[in-house]
Short mmCIF file of C-alpha atoms in Angstrom, two decimals:
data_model
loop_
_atom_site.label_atom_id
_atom_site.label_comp_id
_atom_site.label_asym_id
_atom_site.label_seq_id
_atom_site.Cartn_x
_atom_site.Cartn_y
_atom_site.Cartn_z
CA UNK A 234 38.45 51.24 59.08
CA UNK A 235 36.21 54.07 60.41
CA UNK A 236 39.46 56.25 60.95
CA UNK A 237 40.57 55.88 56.92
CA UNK A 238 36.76 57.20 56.28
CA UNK A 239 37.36 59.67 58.55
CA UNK A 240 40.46 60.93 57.21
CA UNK A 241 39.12 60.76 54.04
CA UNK A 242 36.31 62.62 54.21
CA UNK A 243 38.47 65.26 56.17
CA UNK A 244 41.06 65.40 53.64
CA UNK A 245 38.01 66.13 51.09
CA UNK A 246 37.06 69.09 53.43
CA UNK A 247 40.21 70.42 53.46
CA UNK A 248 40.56 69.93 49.32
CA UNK A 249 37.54 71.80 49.10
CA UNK A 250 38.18 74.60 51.63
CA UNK A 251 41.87 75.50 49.40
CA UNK A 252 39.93 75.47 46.68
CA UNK A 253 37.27 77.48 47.42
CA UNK A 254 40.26 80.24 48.95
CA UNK A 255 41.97 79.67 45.72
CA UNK A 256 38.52 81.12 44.22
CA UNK A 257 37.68 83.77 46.37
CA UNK A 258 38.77 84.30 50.63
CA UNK A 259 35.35 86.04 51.04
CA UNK A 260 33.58 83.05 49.13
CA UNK A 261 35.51 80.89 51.98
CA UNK A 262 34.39 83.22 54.78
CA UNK A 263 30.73 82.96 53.45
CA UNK A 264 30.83 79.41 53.18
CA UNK A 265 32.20 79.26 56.75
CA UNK A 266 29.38 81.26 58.36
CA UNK A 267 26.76 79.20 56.81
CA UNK A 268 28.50 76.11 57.90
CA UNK A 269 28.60 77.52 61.14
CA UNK A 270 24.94 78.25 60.94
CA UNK A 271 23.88 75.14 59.49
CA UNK A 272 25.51 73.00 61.87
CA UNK A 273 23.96 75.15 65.49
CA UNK A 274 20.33 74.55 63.13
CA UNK A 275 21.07 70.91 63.10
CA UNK A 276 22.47 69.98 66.64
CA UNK A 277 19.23 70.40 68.80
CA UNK A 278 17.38 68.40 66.05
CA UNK A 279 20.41 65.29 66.11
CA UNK A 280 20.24 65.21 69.69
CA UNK A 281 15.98 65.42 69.69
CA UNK A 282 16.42 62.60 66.95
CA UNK A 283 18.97 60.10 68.88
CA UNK A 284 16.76 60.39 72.46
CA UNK A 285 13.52 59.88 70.40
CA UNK A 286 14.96 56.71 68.93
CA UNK A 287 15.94 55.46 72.40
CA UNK A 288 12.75 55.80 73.34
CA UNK A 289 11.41 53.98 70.22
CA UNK A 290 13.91 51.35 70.73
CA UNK A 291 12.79 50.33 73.98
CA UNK A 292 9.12 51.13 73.58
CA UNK A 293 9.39 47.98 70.73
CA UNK A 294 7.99 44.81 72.00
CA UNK A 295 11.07 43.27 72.38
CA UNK A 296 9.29 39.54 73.53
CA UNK A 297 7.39 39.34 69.68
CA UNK A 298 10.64 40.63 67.86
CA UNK A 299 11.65 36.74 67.80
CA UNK A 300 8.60 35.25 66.30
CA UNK A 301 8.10 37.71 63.96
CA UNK A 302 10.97 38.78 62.89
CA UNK A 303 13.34 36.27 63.89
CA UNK A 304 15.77 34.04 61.87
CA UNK A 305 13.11 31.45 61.28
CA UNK A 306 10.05 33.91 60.39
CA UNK A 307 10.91 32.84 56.84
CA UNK A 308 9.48 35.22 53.74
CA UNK A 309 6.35 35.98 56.24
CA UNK A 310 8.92 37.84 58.14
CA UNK A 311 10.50 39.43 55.47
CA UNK A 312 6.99 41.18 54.40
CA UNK A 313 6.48 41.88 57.84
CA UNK A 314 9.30 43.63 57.99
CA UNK A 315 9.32 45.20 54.55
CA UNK A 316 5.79 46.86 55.43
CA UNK A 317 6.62 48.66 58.58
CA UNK A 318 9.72 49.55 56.83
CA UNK A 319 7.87 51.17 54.22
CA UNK A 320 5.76 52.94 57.33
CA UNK A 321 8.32 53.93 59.30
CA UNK A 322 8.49 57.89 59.37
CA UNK A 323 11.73 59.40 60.17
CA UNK A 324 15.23 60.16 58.92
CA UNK A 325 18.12 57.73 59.25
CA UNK A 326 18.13 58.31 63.54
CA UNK A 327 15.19 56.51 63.63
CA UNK A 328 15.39 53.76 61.14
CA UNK A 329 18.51 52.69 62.07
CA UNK A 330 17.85 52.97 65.86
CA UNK A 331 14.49 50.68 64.97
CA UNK A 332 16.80 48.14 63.23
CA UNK A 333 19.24 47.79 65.62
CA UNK A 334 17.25 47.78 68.78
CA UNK A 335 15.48 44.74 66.87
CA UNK A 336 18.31 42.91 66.39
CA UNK A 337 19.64 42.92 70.02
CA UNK A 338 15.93 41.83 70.66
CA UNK A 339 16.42 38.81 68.38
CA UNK A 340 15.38 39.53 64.92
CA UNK A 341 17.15 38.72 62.15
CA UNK A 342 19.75 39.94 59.90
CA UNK A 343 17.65 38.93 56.48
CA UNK A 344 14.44 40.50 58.33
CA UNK A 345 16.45 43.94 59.29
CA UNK A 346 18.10 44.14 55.78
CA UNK A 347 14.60 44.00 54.49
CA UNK A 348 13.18 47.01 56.84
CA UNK A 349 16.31 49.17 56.29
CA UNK A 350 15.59 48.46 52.32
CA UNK A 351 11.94 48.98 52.47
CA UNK A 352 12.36 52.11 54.94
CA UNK A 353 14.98 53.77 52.65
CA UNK A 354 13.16 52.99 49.10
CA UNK A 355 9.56 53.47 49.89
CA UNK A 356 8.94 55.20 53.24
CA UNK A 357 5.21 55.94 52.92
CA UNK A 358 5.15 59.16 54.89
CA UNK A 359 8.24 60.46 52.30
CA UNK A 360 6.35 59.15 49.32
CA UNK A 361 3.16 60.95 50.23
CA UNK A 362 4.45 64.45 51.65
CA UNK A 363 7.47 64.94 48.85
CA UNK A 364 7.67 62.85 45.75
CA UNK A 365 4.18 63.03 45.18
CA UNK A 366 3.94 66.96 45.51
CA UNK A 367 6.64 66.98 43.47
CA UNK A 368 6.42 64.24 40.81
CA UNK A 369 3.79 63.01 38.63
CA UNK A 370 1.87 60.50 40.85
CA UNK A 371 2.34 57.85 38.06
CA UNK A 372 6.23 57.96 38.17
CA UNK A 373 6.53 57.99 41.83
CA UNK A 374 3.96 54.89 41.92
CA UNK A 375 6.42 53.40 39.28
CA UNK A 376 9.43 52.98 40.77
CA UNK A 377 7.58 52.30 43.61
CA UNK A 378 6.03 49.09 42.42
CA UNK A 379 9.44 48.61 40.42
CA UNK A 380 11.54 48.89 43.90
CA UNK A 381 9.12 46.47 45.15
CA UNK A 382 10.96 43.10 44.79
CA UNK A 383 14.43 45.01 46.43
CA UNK A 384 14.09 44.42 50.03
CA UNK A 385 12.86 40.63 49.49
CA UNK A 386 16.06 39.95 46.78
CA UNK A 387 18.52 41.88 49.22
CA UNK A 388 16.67 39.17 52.48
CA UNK A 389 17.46 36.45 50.11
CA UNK A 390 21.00 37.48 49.21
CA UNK A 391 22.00 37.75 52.68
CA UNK A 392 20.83 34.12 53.70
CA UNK A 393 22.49 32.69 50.43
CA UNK A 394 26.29 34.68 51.61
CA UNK A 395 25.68 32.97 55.35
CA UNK A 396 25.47 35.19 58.39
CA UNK A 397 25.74 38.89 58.07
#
């Protein structure tokens, strides 16, 4: 499966490389030094994110992971988890390396689908830094108390379907 994505989303790069030649070669050779220059401006920061989350993976306390967060934690769990999701700061390297180094440590699948929700809807440190500068502080507190119910329904889902 991860090879048809991957030739998919090369075959899309290639699409879109003919057709920005088609358009213009120097338009292609532009695009192709920014690319360039983009990509050496986010390497250090990709690697600085994935040994930071091994470090935050491990520093968890992987001997309460069970209790709290574990299979039979129950909806108590599920806010647990929906809360620090919402406080987790960070981009996807260190909400997803949270998530899974709690699910080797015995958490469960309902409990992680609620953090990975809650982190990627409402992230508190997003919420105050961007949408608020950005937005009226009454729409951004909208859908956030709208998006509230997501990570419990998505918890619930996943126990109805059986064992993700």
């Amino acid at each position: 499966m991860t090879l048809v994505i991957d030739l998919l989303l090369w075959a899309i790069v290639v699409a879109l490389g003919l057709a920005v030649v088609a358009r213009s070669q120097s338009l292609f050779a532009d695009s192709l030094r920014l690319a360039a220059r983009e990509f050496l401006a986010l390497l250090p920061r990709i690697a600085i994110g994935m040994i930071g989350s091994g470090f935050i993976a491990e520093a968890l306390p992987q001997h309460l992971i069970p209790g709290w967060f574990g299979t039979d934690s129950g909806t108590l769990g599920l806010a647990v988890a929906t809360v620090l999701g919402a406080l987790t700061p960070g981009g996807p390297v260190v909400g997803f390396a949270i998530a899974a180094a709690a699910l080797k440590s015995g958490a469960g699948a309902p409990q992680v689908i609620a953090y990975t929700i809650a982190w990627a809807l409402f992230a508190l440190p997003r919420v105050l830094m961007y949408e608020i500068p950005s937005m009226p502080p009454r729409v951004v507190w909208l859908r956030v108390a709208v998006s509230l119910p997501l990570p419990f329904l998505a918890a619930w889902m996943a126990m109805l379907v059986g064992k993700p």
